[in-house]
Amino acid sequence: MGYKAKFRVWRGEGGDGKLEDFTVEVNEGEVVLDVIHRLQATQAPDLAVRWNCKAGKCGSCSMEINGKPRLGCMTRMSTFEESDTITVTPMRTFPVIKDLVCDVSFNYQKAREIPSFTPPSDVRPGEYRMQQIDVERSQEFRKCIECFMCNNVCHVIRDHEENKTNFAGPRFLMRIAELDMHPYDVADRKDAAQEEHGLGYCNITKCCTEVCPEHIKITDNALIPMKERVVDRKYDPLVWLGNKIFRR
Ligand code: SF4
Ligand code: F3S
Ligand code: FES
């Protein structure tokens, strides 16, 4: 059965805006994005929202629903009480372009800063041979849909704009871990993870893992193992001795 829901939606451009109240029809089986689309169709034709697949796979419709990062297309209206007021705002960590759409180019910049897959120079494409067991651990990270909700929720940049230059965010620290676990990647990623991409800023709050719509265990399976690899390097007696000898 349909009912009328109370929605409070962020409207505005750039840094200026305010929450606007709407009462809007909801039908059985709908998700928050359906209701946003009905708002566009009936009451707010200029309401900006980014979306694409409506199937939880493109990562475009990230927003904050009642203060929590969620995919609009995967958040069922049936998870709320009919009497609830549902507040929908753009992701807070990135600059707002208009209404629910923010500028996520921070993430593309960080992606570019990570050196790509680097195979050994004597192995040509087509000659890579790997067993499933070799890629078992890092395969989980390939489920990422780049919704950037993990980067949005991480307090290191959510509350500290000044850290953005030095911190790649969980999504891209996970990418470094993925490449470091790849049997054919020969790039040295450990020092860079710590010194250039800000792995040390992560204090394992696990908020990133909590919001991941693909249920990737970002902290336990990527960030903590990467921290351990960095520490192993630092405290490995052979590496320590090598540093002593060659840095003199
Ligand atoms: Fe989104 Fe999860 Fe990928 Fe982060 S790791 S961008 S939360 S899918
Ligand atoms: Fe941030 Fe995730 Fe670490 S939320 S602090 S990157 S565990
Ligand atoms: Fe593609 Fe929501 S519209 S994930």
Coordinates of C-alpha atoms and ligand atoms in Angstrom, one line a residue:
M1 CA 0.0 0.0 0.0
G2 CA 1.2 3.5 -0.8
Y3 CA 1.6 6.3 1.7
K4 CA 3.0 9.8 1.9
A5 CA 6.5 10.2 3.3
K6 CA 8.2 13.2 4.7
F7 CA 11.5 14.0 3.0
R8 CA 14.0 16.7 3.9
V9 CA 16.4 17.2 1.0
W10 CA 19.5 19.4 0.7
R11 CA 19.1 22.0 -2.0
G12 CA 21.7 24.5 -3.1
E13 CA 24.8 25.1 -5.1
G14 CA 28.4 25.2 -4.1
G15 CA 28.8 26.0 -0.4
D16 CA 25.3 27.6 -0.1
G17 CA 22.2 25.6 0.6
K18 CA 19.5 24.5 3.0
L19 CA 17.3 21.6 3.8
E20 CA 13.9 21.7 2.1
D21 CA 10.8 19.8 3.2
F22 CA 8.6 17.7 0.9
T23 CA 5.7 15.3 1.3
V24 CA 5.9 12.7 -1.4
E25 CA 4.1 9.5 -2.4
V26 CA 5.8 6.2 -1.8
N27 CA 4.7 2.9 -3.3
E28 CA 5.4 -0.6 -2.2
G29 CA 8.8 -2.0 -3.0
E30 CA 10.4 1.4 -3.7
V31 CA 13.9 2.6 -2.8
V32 CA 15.0 6.1 -1.7
L33 CA 16.1 6.9 -5.3
D34 CA 12.6 6.1 -6.6
V35 CA 11.2 8.7 -4.2
I36 CA 13.9 11.3 -5.3
H37 CA 12.9 10.6 -8.9
R38 CA 9.2 11.2 -8.0
L39 CA 10.2 14.5 -6.4
Q40 CA 11.9 15.5 -9.6
A41 CA 8.9 14.5 -11.6
T42 CA 6.3 16.2 -9.5
Q43 CA 7.7 19.0 -7.2
A44 CA 11.3 19.8 -7.9
P45 CA 12.2 19.4 -11.6
D46 CA 15.6 21.0 -11.1
L47 CA 16.7 18.7 -8.2
A48 CA 20.1 17.3 -9.1
V49 CA 21.0 13.7 -8.3
R50 CA 23.6 11.5 -9.8
W51 CA 22.6 7.9 -10.7
N52 CA 23.0 5.4 -13.5
C53 CA 22.4 1.7 -13.0
K54 CA 19.7 1.6 -10.2
A55 CA 21.1 -1.8 -9.4
G56 CA 23.9 -1.1 -6.8
K57 CA 26.7 -1.6 -9.4
C58 CA 27.7 1.8 -10.8
G59 CA 28.5 3.5 -7.5
S60 CA 26.9 6.8 -8.8
C61 CA 24.0 7.3 -6.3
S62 CA 26.1 7.7 -3.1
M63 CA 24.4 10.1 -0.7
E64 CA 23.8 10.5 3.0
I65 CA 20.5 9.2 4.2
N66 CA 19.7 10.2 7.8
G67 CA 23.4 11.1 8.2
K68 CA 24.7 7.7 7.0
P69 CA 26.5 7.1 3.6
R70 CA 24.2 4.9 1.5
L71 CA 23.4 4.0 -2.1
G72 CA 20.0 5.7 -2.9
C73 CA 19.1 2.8 -5.2
M74 CA 19.8 0.1 -2.6
T75 CA 18.1 1.7 0.4
R76 CA 14.6 0.3 0.7
M77 CA 11.8 2.6 1.9
S78 CA 10.5 -0.4 3.9
T79 CA 13.5 0.0 6.3
F80 CA 12.0 3.2 7.6
E81 CA 8.8 3.8 9.6
E82 CA 6.1 5.5 7.6
S83 CA 6.1 8.3 10.2
D84 CA 9.9 8.9 9.8
T85 CA 11.2 12.1 8.3
I86 CA 14.0 11.0 5.9
T87 CA 16.8 13.4 5.5
V88 CA 18.9 13.2 2.3
T89 CA 22.1 15.1 1.9
P90 CA 25.1 15.0 -0.4
M91 CA 28.4 13.2 0.7
R92 CA 30.0 15.6 3.2
T93 CA 33.6 15.1 2.4
F94 CA 33.5 16.3 -1.2
P95 CA 32.5 19.8 -2.5
V96 CA 28.8 20.1 -3.5
I97 CA 28.1 21.0 -7.1
K98 CA 24.3 21.1 -6.8
D99 CA 21.8 19.5 -4.4
L100 CA 22.8 15.9 -4.0
V101 CA 25.6 15.9 -6.6
C102 CA 29.1 16.4 -5.4
D103 CA 32.5 16.8 -7.1
V104 CA 34.3 13.5 -6.5
S105 CA 37.4 14.4 -8.5
F106 CA 39.5 14.1 -5.3
N107 CA 39.2 10.4 -5.8
Y108 CA 40.2 10.4 -9.5
Q109 CA 43.2 12.5 -8.5
K110 CA 44.2 9.9 -5.9
A111 CA 43.7 7.1 -8.3
R112 CA 46.2 8.8 -10.7
E113 CA 48.8 9.2 -8.0
I114 CA 49.2 5.4 -7.6
P115 CA 51.6 3.8 -10.0
S116 CA 49.7 1.2 -12.1
F117 CA 50.3 -2.6 -12.2
T118 CA 54.0 -3.1 -12.8
P119 CA 54.9 -6.6 -14.1
P120 CA 58.5 -7.8 -14.3
S121 CA 60.2 -6.5 -17.5
D122 CA 61.0 -9.9 -18.9
V123 CA 57.4 -11.2 -18.7
R124 CA 55.2 -10.0 -21.6
P125 CA 51.4 -9.6 -21.5
G126 CA 49.9 -13.0 -22.3
E127 CA 52.7 -14.8 -20.4
Y128 CA 51.3 -14.2 -17.0
R129 CA 50.5 -17.5 -15.3
M130 CA 48.8 -17.5 -11.9
Q131 CA 46.9 -19.9 -9.9
Q132 CA 43.6 -19.0 -8.2
I133 CA 45.3 -19.4 -4.8
D134 CA 47.8 -16.6 -5.8
V135 CA 45.0 -14.0 -6.3
E136 CA 42.6 -15.3 -3.7
R137 CA 43.2 -12.6 -1.2
S138 CA 43.2 -9.6 -3.5
Q139 CA 40.2 -10.7 -5.6
E140 CA 37.8 -9.4 -2.9
F141 CA 39.0 -5.9 -3.5
R142 CA 38.0 -6.1 -7.2
K143 CA 34.3 -6.0 -6.1
C144 CA 34.7 -2.3 -5.5
I145 CA 32.1 -0.2 -7.4
E146 CA 33.9 3.1 -6.6
C147 CA 31.0 4.6 -4.8
F148 CA 33.6 6.5 -2.7
M149 CA 31.5 6.2 0.5
C150 CA 34.5 4.7 2.3
N151 CA 36.5 7.8 1.5
N152 CA 33.6 10.0 2.4
V153 CA 33.2 8.5 5.9
C154 CA 36.8 8.3 6.9
H155 CA 37.4 10.9 9.6
V156 CA 40.9 11.5 8.4
I157 CA 39.6 13.6 5.6
R158 CA 35.9 14.0 6.6
D159 CA 36.8 16.2 9.5
H160 CA 40.2 17.5 8.3
E161 CA 40.3 19.1 4.9
E162 CA 44.0 19.8 5.4
N163 CA 44.8 16.0 5.3
K164 CA 43.4 15.6 1.7
T165 CA 46.8 16.2 0.1
N166 CA 48.6 13.5 2.1
F167 CA 45.9 10.8 2.4
A168 CA 44.6 8.6 -0.4
G169 CA 41.7 7.3 1.6
P170 CA 40.7 3.7 2.2
R171 CA 39.6 3.1 -1.3
F172 CA 43.1 3.8 -2.7
L173 CA 45.1 2.4 0.2
M174 CA 43.1 -0.8 -0.6
R175 CA 44.2 -0.5 -4.2
I176 CA 47.8 -0.3 -3.1
A177 CA 47.4 -3.4 -0.9
E178 CA 45.8 -5.2 -3.8
L179 CA 48.7 -4.5 -6.1
D180 CA 51.2 -5.3 -3.3
M181 CA 49.5 -8.7 -3.0
H182 CA 49.6 -9.3 -6.7
P183 CA 52.1 -12.1 -7.6
Y184 CA 53.3 -10.3 -10.7
D185 CA 53.6 -6.8 -9.4
V186 CA 57.2 -5.8 -8.8
A187 CA 56.7 -2.1 -7.9
D188 CA 57.9 -1.2 -4.4
R189 CA 54.6 0.0 -2.8
K190 CA 55.4 -0.3 1.0
D191 CA 57.4 3.0 1.5
A192 CA 55.1 4.9 -0.8
A193 CA 52.0 3.6 1.0
Q194 CA 53.3 5.0 4.2
E195 CA 55.1 8.1 3.1
E196 CA 53.1 9.4 0.0
H197 CA 49.7 8.0 0.4
G198 CA 49.2 8.4 4.2
L199 CA 48.7 4.8 5.4
G200 CA 49.9 5.9 8.8
Y201 CA 47.0 8.3 9.2
C202 CA 44.6 5.4 9.3
N203 CA 43.9 4.5 13.0
I204 CA 41.7 1.5 12.1
T205 CA 38.4 3.0 13.1
K206 CA 36.8 0.6 10.5
C207 CA 34.1 3.2 9.5
C208 CA 35.1 2.5 5.9
T209 CA 34.3 -1.2 6.2
E210 CA 31.0 -0.5 7.9
V211 CA 29.7 1.6 4.9
C212 CA 31.0 -0.5 2.0
P213 CA 28.0 -1.7 0.0
E214 CA 30.0 -4.6 -1.4
H215 CA 30.8 -5.7 2.1
I216 CA 34.6 -5.6 1.4
K217 CA 36.5 -6.0 4.6
I218 CA 38.7 -3.0 3.8
T219 CA 40.3 -2.6 7.2
D220 CA 40.9 -6.2 8.1
N221 CA 41.8 -7.6 4.7
A222 CA 43.6 -4.7 3.1
L223 CA 44.7 -1.9 5.4
I224 CA 45.8 -3.9 8.4
P225 CA 47.8 -6.4 6.2
M226 CA 49.4 -3.5 4.4
K227 CA 50.4 -1.9 7.7
E228 CA 51.9 -5.2 8.7
R229 CA 53.9 -5.4 5.5
V230 CA 55.2 -1.9 6.0
V231 CA 56.2 -2.7 9.6
D232 CA 57.8 -6.0 8.6
R233 CA 59.9 -4.0 6.1
K234 CA 60.9 -1.5 8.8
Y235 CA 61.8 -4.1 11.5
D236 CA 63.1 -6.9 9.3
P237 CA 66.6 -7.4 10.7
L238 CA 68.0 -7.9 7.2
V239 CA 66.4 -4.7 5.9
W240 CA 67.5 -2.9 9.1
L241 CA 71.1 -4.1 8.5
G242 CA 70.9 -3.1 4.8
N243 CA 69.8 0.3 5.7
K244 CA 72.6 0.7 8.2
I245 CA 75.2 -0.3 5.8
F246 CA 74.0 1.4 2.6
R247 CA 72.8 4.6 4.2
R248 CA 76.2 5.4 5.7
Ligands
SF4_1 FE1 32.6 1.9 -2.3 FE2 33.4 -0.2 -0.9 FE3 34.7 0.6 -3.1 FE4 34.9 2.0 -0.9 S1 35.7 -0.1 -1.2 S2 34.6 2.8 -3.0 S3 32.8 1.8 0.0 S4 32.6 -0.2 -3.0
F3S2 FE1 39.7 5.7 7.9 FE2 39.0 3.2 7.4 FE3 41.3 3.7 8.6 S1 37.7 4.8 8.1 S2 40.9 5.5 9.7 S3 40.7 4.3 6.6 S4 40.0 2.0 9.0
FES3 FE1 24.1 2.7 -9.7 FE2 22.9 3.3 -7.4 S1 22.4 4.0 -9.4 S2 24.7 2.2 -7.7

